[in-house]
């Protein structure tokens, strides 16, 4: 509270409203600037209800088990495969049915070289394989 200097020496009961008016004007300006922005429509592509029958679910093909041992040998479903043939094998699997790809289960020995795993993942990406998972060794 402020004390009046010219009056009878009692406390002054007036409230200083200048800071309140300043804050209110700033808020008014902020709302005036942001209100037109909120009125613009935002296009949202929502899925539409289809009157057709639901799509038939396909039985997924059996998973492909890709194993990399400590020596760096790659096994495709328990048969050794060369790195050069791996890309073609992955392309063949994707070409069979691109919409219903098999799951590529990669099992890597903890002692294997990371560079080999990186090359295998790069080949899977180049073949456009969508389902890739890692399997923990048992």
Short mmCIF file of N, CA and C in Angstrom, two decimals, residues 18 25 37 39 68 70 80 95 133:
data_model
loop_
_atom_site.label_atom_id
_atom_site.label_comp_id
_atom_site.label_asym_id
_atom_site.label_seq_id
_atom_site.Cartn_x
_atom_site.Cartn_y
_atom_site.Cartn_z
N UNK A 18 -2.94 0.79 -13.61
CA UNK A 18 -2.15 0.92 -14.84
C UNK A 18 -1.53 -0.42 -15.26
N UNK A 25 -4.52 -5.03 -22.24
CA UNK A 25 -4.33 -4.60 -23.63
C UNK A 25 -3.43 -5.57 -24.40
N UNK A 37 -6.44 -16.54 -37.32
CA UNK A 37 -5.68 -17.74 -37.70
C UNK A 37 -6.49 -18.99 -37.39
N UNK A 39 -9.61 -19.39 -37.56
CA UNK A 39 -10.82 -19.54 -38.37
C UNK A 39 -10.55 -20.16 -39.73
N UNK A 68 23.10 -65.12 -38.83
CA UNK A 68 24.49 -64.72 -39.04
C UNK A 68 25.29 -65.26 -37.87
N UNK A 70 29.05 -66.32 -35.79
CA UNK A 70 30.21 -65.55 -35.34
C UNK A 70 31.26 -65.41 -36.43
N UNK A 80 23.42 -72.24 -45.99
CA UNK A 80 24.33 -71.11 -46.20
C UNK A 80 24.07 -70.43 -47.55
N UNK A 95 8.98 -60.17 -54.78
CA UNK A 95 8.27 -60.21 -56.06
C UNK A 95 7.13 -61.21 -56.06
N UNK A 133 12.41 -58.36 -38.48
CA UNK A 133 12.46 -58.47 -37.03
C UNK A 133 13.74 -59.14 -36.58
#
